[in-house]
CSV table of C-alpha atoms and ligand atoms in Angstrom, one decimal:
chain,number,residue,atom,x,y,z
A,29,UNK,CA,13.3,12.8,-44.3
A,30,UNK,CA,13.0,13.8,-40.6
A,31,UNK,CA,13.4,10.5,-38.4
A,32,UNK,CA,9.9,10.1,-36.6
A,33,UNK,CA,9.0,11.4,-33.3
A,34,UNK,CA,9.9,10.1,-30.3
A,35,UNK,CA,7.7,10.3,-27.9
A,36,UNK,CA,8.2,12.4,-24.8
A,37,UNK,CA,7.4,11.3,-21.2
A,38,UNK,CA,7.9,12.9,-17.8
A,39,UNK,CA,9.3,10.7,-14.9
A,40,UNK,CA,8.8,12.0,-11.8
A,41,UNK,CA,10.3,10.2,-9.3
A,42,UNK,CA,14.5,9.5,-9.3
A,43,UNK,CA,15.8,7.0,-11.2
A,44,UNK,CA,19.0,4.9,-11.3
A,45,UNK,CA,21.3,5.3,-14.4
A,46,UNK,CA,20.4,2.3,-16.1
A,47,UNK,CA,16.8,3.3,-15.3
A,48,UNK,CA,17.2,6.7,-17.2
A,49,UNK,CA,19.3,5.3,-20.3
A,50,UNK,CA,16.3,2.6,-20.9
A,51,UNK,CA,13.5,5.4,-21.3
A,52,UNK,CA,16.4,7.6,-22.7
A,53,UNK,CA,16.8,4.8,-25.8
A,54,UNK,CA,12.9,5.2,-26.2
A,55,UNK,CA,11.6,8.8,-25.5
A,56,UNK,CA,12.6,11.6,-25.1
A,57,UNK,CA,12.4,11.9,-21.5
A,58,UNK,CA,12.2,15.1,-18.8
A,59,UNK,CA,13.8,14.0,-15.1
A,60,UNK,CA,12.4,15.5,-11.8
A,61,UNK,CA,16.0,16.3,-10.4
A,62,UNK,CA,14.3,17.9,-6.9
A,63,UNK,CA,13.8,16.3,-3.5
A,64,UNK,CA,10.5,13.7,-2.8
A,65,UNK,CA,7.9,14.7,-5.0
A,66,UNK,CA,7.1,17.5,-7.7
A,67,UNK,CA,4.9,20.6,-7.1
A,68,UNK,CA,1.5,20.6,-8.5
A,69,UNK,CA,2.3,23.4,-10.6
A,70,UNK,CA,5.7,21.3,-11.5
A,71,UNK,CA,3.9,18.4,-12.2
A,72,UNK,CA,1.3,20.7,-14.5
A,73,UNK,CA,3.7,22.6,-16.3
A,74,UNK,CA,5.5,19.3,-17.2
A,75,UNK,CA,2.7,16.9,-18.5
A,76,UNK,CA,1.7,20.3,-21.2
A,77,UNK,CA,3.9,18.3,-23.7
A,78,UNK,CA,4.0,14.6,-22.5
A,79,UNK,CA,2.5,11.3,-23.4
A,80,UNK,CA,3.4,9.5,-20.8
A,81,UNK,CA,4.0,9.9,-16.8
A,82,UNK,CA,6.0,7.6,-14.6
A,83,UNK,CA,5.4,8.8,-11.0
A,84,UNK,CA,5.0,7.1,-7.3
A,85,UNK,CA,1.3,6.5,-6.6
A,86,UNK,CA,1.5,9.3,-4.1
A,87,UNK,CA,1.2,11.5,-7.7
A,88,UNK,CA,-2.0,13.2,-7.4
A,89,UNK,CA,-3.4,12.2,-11.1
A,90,UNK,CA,-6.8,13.8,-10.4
A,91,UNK,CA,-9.2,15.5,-13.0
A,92,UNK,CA,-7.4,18.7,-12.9
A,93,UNK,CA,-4.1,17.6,-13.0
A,94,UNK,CA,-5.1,14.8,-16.6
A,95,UNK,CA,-6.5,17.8,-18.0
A,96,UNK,CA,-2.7,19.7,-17.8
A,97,UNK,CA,-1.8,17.1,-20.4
A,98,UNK,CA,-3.6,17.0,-23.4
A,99,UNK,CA,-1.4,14.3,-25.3
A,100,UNK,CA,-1.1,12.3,-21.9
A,101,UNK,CA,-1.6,8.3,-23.2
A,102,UNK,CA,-0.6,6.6,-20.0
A,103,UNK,CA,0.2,7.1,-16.3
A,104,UNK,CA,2.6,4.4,-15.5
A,105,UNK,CA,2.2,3.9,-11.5
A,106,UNK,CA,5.1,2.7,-9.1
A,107,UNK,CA,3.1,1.1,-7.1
A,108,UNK,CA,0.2,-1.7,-6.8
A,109,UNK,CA,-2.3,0.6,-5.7
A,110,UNK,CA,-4.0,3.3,-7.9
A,111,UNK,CA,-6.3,5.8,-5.5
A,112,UNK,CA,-3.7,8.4,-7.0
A,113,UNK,CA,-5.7,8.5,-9.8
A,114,UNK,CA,-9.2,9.4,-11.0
A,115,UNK,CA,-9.7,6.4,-12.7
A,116,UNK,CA,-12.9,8.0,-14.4
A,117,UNK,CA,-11.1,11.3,-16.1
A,118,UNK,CA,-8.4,9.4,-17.6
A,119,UNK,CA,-11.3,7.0,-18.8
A,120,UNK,CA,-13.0,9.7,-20.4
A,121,UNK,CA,-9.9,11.1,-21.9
A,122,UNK,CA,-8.4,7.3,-23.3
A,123,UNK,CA,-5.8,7.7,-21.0
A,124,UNK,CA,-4.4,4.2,-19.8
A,125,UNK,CA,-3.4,3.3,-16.0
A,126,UNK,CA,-0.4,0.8,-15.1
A,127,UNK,CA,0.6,-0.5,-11.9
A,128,UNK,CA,2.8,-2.9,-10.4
A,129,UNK,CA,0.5,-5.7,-8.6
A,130,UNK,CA,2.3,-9.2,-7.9
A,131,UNK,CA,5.8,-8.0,-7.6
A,132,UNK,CA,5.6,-6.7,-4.3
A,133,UNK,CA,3.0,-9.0,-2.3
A,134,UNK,CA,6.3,-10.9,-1.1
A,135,UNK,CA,7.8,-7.6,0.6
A,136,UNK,CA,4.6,-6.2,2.3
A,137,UNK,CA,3.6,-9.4,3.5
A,138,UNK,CA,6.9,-10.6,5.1
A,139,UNK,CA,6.5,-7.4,6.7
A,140,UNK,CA,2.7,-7.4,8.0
A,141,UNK,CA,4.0,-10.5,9.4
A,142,UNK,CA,7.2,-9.0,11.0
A,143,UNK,CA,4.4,-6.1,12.3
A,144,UNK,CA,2.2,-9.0,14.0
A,145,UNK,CA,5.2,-10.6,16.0
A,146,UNK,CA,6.6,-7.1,16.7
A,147,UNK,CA,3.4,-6.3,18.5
A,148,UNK,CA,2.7,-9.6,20.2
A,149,UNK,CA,6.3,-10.3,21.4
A,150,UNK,CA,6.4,-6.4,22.0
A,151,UNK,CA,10.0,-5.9,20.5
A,152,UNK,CA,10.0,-2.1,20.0
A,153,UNK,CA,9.2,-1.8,24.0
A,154,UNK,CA,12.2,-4.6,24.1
A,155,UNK,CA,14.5,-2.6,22.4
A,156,UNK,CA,14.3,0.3,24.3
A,157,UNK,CA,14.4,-1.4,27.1
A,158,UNK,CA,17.8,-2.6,26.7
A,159,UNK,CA,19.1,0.5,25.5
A,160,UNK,CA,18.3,2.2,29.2
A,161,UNK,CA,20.2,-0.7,30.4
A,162,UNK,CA,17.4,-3.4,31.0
A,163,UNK,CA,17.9,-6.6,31.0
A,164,UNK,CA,15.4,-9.9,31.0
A,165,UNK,CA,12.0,-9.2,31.5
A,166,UNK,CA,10.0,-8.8,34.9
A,167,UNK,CA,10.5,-6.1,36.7
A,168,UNK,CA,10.2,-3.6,33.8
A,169,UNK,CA,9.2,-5.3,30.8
A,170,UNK,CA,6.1,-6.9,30.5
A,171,UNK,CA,5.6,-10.5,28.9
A,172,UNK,CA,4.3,-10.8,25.3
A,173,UNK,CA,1.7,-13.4,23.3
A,174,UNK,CA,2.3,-16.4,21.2
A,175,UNK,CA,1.0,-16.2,17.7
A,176,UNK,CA,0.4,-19.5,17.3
A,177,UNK,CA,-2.8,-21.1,18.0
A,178,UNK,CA,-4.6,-17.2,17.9
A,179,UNK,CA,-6.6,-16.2,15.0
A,180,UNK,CA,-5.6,-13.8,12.2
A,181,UNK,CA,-8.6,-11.7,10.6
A,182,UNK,CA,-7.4,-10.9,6.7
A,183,UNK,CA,-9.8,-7.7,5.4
A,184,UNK,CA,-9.4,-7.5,1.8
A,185,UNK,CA,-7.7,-11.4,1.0
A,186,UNK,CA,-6.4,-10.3,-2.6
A,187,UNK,CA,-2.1,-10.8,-4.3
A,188,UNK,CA,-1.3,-9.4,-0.7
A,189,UNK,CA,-3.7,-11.0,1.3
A,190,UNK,CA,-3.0,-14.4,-0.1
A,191,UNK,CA,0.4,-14.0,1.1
A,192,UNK,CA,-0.1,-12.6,4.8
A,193,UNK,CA,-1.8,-16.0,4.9
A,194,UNK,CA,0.6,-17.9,3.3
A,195,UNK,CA,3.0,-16.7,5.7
A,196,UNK,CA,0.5,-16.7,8.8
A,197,UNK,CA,-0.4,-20.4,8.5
A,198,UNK,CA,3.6,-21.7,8.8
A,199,UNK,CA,3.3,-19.4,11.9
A,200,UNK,CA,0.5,-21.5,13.8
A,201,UNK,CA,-2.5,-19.0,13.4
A,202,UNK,CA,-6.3,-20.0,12.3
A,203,UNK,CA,-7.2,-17.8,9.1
A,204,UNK,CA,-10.4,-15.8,9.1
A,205,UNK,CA,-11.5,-13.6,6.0
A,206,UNK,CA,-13.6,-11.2,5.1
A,207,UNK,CA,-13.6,-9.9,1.3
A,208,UNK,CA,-16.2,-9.0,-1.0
A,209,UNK,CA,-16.4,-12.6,-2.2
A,210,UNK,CA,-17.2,-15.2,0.1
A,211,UNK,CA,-15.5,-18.7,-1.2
A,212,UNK,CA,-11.9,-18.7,-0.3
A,213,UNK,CA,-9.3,-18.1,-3.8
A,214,UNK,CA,-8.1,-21.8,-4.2
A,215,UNK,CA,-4.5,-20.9,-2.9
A,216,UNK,CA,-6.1,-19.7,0.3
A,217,UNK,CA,-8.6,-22.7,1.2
A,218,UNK,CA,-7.7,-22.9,4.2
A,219,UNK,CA,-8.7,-19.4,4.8
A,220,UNK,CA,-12.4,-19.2,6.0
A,221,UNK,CA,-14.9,-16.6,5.5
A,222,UNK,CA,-16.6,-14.2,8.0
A,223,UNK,CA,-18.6,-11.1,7.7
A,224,UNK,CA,-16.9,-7.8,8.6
A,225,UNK,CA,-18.4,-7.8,12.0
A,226,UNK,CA,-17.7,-11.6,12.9
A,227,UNK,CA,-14.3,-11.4,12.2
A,228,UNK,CA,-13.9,-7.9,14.1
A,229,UNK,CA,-15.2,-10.1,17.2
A,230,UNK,CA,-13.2,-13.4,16.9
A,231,UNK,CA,-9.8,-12.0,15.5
A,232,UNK,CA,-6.6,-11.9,17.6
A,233,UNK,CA,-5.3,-10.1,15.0
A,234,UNK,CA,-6.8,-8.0,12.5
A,235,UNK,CA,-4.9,-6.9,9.1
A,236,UNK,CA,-6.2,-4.7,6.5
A,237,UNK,CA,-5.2,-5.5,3.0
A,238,UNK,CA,-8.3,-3.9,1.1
A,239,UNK,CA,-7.4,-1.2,-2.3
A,240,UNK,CA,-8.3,1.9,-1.4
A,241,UNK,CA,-11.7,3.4,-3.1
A,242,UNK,CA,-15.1,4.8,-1.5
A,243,UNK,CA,-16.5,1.7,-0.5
A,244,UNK,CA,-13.2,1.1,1.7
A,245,UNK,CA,-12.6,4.5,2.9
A,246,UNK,CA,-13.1,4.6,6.7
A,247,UNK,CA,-14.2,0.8,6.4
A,248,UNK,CA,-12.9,0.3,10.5
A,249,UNK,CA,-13.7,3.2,12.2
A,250,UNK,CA,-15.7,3.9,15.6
A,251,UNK,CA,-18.2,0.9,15.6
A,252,UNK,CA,-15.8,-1.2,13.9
A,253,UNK,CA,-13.4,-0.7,16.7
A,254,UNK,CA,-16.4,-1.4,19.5
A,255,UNK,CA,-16.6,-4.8,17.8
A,256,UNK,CA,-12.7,-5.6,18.8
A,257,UNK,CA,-11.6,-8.0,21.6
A,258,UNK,CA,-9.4,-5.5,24.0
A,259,UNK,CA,-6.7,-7.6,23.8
A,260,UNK,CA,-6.7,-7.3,19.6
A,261,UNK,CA,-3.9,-5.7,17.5
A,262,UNK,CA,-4.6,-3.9,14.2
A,263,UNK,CA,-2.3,-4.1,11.5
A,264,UNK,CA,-2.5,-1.8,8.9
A,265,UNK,CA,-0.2,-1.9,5.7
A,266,UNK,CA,-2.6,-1.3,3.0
A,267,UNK,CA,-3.4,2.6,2.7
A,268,UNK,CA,-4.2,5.0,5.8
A,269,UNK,CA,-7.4,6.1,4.7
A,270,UNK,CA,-9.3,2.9,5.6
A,271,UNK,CA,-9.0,3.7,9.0
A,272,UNK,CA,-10.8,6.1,10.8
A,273,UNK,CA,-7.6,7.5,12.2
A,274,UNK,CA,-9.1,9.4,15.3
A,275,UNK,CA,-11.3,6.8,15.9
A,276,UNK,CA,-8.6,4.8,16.4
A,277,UNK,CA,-6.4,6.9,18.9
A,278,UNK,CA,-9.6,6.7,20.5
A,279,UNK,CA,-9.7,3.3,20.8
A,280,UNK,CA,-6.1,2.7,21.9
A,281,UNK,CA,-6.6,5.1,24.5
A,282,UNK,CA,-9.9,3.7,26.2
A,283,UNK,CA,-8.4,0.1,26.0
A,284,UNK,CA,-11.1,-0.5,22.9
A,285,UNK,CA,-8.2,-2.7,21.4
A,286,UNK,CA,-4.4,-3.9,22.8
A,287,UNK,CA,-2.7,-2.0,19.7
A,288,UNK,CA,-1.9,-1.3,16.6
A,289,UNK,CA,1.0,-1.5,13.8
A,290,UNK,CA,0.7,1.0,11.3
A,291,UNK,CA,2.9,1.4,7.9
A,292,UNK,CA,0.6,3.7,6.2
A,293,UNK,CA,-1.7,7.0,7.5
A,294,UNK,CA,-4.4,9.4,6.4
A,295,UNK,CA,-1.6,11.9,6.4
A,296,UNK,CA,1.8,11.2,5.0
A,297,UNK,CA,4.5,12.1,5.8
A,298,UNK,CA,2.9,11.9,9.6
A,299,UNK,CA,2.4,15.2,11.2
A,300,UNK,CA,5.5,15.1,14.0
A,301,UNK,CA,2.5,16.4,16.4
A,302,UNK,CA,0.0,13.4,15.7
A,303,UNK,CA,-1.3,12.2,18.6
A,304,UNK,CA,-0.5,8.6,17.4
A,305,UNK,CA,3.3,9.4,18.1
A,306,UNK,CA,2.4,10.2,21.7
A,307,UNK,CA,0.9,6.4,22.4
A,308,UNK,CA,3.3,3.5,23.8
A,309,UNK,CA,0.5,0.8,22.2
A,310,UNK,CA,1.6,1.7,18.6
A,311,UNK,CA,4.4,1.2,16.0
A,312,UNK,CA,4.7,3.4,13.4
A,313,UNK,CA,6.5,2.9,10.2
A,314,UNK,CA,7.0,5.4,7.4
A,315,UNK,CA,4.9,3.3,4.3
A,316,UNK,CA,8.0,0.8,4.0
A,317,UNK,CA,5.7,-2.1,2.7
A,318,UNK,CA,7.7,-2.5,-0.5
A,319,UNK,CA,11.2,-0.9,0.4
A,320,UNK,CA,13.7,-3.8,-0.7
A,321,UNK,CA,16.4,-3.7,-3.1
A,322,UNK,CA,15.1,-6.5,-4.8
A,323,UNK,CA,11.7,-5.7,-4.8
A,324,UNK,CA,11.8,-1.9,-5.6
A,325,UNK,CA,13.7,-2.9,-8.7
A,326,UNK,CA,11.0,-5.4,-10.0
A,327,UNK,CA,8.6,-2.7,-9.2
A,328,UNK,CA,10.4,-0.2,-11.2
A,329,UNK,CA,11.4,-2.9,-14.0
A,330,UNK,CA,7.1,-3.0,-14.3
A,331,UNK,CA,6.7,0.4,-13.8
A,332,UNK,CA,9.1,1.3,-17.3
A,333,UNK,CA,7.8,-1.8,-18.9
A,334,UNK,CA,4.4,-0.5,-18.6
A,335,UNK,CA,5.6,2.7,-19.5
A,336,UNK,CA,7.5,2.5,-22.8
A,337,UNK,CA,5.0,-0.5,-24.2
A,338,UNK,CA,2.2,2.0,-23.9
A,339,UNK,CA,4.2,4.7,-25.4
A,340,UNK,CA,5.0,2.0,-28.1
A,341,UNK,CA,1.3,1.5,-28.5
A,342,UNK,CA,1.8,-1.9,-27.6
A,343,UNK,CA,-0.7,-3.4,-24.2
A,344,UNK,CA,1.2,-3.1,-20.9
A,345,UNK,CA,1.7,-6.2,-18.8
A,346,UNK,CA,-0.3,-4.3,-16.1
A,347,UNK,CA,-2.9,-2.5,-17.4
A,348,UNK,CA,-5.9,-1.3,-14.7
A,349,UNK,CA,-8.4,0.2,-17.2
A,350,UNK,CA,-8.6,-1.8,-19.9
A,351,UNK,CA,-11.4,-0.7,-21.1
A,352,UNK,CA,-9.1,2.2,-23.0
A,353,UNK,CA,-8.0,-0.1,-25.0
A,354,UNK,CA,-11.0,-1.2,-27.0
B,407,NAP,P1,-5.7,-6.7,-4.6
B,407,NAP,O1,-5.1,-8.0,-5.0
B,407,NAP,O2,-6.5,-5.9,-5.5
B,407,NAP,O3,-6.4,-7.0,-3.2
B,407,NAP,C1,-7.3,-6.1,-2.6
B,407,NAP,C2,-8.5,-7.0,-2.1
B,407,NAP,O4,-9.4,-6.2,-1.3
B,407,NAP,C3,-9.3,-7.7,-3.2
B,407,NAP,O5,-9.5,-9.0,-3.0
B,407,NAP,C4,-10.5,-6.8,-3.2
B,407,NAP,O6,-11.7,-7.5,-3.8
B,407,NAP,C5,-10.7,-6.6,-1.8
B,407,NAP,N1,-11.7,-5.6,-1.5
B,407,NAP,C6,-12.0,-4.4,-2.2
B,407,NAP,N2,-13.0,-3.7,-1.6
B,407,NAP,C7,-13.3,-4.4,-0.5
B,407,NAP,C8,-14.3,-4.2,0.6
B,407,NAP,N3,-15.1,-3.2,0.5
B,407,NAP,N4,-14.4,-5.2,1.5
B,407,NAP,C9,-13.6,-6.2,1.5
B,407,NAP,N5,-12.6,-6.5,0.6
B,407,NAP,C10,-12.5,-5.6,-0.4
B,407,NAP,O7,-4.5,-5.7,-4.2
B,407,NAP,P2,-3.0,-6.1,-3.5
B,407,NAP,O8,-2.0,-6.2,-4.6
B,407,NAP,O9,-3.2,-7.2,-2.6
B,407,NAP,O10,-2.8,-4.7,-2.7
B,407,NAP,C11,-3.6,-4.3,-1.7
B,407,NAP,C12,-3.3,-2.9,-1.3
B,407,NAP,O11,-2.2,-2.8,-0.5
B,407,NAP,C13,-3.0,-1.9,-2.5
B,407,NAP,O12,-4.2,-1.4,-3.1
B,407,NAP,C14,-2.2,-0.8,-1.8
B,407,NAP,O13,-3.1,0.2,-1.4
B,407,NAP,C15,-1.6,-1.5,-0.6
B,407,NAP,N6,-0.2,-1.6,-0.6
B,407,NAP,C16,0.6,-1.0,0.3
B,407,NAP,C17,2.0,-1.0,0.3
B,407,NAP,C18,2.8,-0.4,1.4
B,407,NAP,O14,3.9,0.0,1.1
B,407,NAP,N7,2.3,-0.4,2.6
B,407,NAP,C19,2.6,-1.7,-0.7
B,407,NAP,C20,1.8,-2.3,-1.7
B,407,NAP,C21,0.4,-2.2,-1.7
B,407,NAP,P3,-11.9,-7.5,-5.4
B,407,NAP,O15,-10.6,-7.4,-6.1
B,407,NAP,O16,-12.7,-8.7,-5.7
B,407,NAP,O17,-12.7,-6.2,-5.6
């Protein structure tokens, strides 16, 4: 008798050895061996025969690209966030969605809080400043802004959220929130609540931490940025579309708000022509939020747990439709 099928999955993003050998034991697996991300076509022509797909959440999982892979049972996500994916096609074809919330709040908090000292104590103008052989501040570099004492609006306070807070509060700052619940979670309750436009005009600070999906896409833009105290900083490690990018350069430009720290944009990798690269207000990071050792390999631990207990046809420890299941 024929030993029973294995199931096959395609992993596209590269893995460690020990990484490979654990789907290996399980599936029969197809590597993406090329540079950053597969082609559409790649990706395509590879999901024909698989079940499963582990991919960053960069992999454009749309309607189109489901339909390529008519055994697909599960995209396994790299990642928290799921706007990769058209949650509604892989519902109407039973395909289940995993991602990897919780084990990476620690990472992108610790550094939305490195972004908010960065910009008040102005360290990347620091930096440079020594390396042209400054020294001390005045003449030539200008003071910064404590963080204690100012207030910190959170805009979306969920895993990450929560922690920004956390982390925020040991730092001296007032908490402000606005969410689409109004009572704080009861590990945040000393977080208060604000409509959008409230906390726009009292926060020192503001920092986006909202998922990405229609009702969040452009959520500050134009009007939003009118509402800002010019001496403000926007912090954005969440996803780039939630800003209205132009409206922002906009903003920084006419003095609309003080600055901005951004870890994700509407376009990734950023254009090397964006205007944003041409502003001295602005630090720009290349979506780092979650790039530790330690944390990348919790997030991939999750990502090939999901991954092979799905296959298994076993529920996933992080399952986003679960609807699919029933
Ligand atoms: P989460 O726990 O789901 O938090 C998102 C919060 O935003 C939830 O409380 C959600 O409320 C709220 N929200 C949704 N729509 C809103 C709206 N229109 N107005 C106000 N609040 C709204 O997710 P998380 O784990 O904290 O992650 C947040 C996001 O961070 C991810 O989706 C991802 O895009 C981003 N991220 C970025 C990096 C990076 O490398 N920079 C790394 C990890 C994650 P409900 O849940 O009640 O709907």
């Amino acid at each position: 008798m024929n030993p029973p099928e294995r199931p096959r999955a395609y992993i596209a993003i590269r893995l460690p050895p020990d990484a490979r050998a654990r789907i290996e034991a399980e599936c029969g697996a197809t590597f993406f061996e090329g540079k950053g991300a597969p082609s559409r076509e790649e990706l395509m022509a590879a999901l024909a025969n698989a079940e499963g797909v582990l991919g960053s959440n960069q992999l454009p999982m749309d309607a189109e690209v489901l339909a390529s892979g008519p055994r697909l049972r599960v995209v396994s996500n790299f990642g928290v966030g799921f706007d990769n994916v058209d949650l509604k096609a892989a519902q109407e074809r039973g395909v289940l969605v995993c991602n990897t919330p919780g084990v990476l709040s620690d990472a992108v908090a610790d550094l939305t809080l490195g972004l908010i000292v960065a910009l008040a104590r102005r360290l990347p103008e620091a930096e440079r400043f020594v390396r042209e052989g400054g020294w001390g501040t005045r003449p030539g570099l200008a003071l910064g802004t404590d963080v204690r004492g100012k207030t910190l609006g959170i805009i979306g306070l969920g895993r990450i959220g929560i922690a920004v807070a956390e982390r925020a509060q040991a730092f001296g700052m007032s908490i402000v929130f606005h969410d689409v619940f109004s009572e704080s979670p009861d590990e945040a309750s000393f977080c208060s609540y604000r409509e959008l436009d409230d906390l726009l005009a009292e926060a020192d600070f503001v920092s986006l931490h909202v998922d990405l999906r229609p009702e969040t896409h452009h959520l500050v833009s134009e009007r939003e940025f009118g509402l800002m105290k010019p001496t403000a900083y926007l912090i954005n490690t969440s996803r780039g579309p939630v800003v209205d990018q132009a409206a922002l350069v906009a903003g920084l430009r006419s003095g609309e708000l003080a600055g901005a720290a951004l870890d994700v944009v509407e376009e990734e990798p950023l254009p090397a022509d964006d205007p944003l690269t041409t502003l001295p207000n602005v630090i720009l990071l290349p979506h780092i939020g979650s790039a530790t050792v330690e944390t990348r390999q919790a997030m991939l631990d999750l990502a090939i747990d999901n991954l092979l207990a799905a296959l298994r046809g076993e529920r996933p420890k992080a399952v986003v439709n679960p609807d699919v299941l029933s």
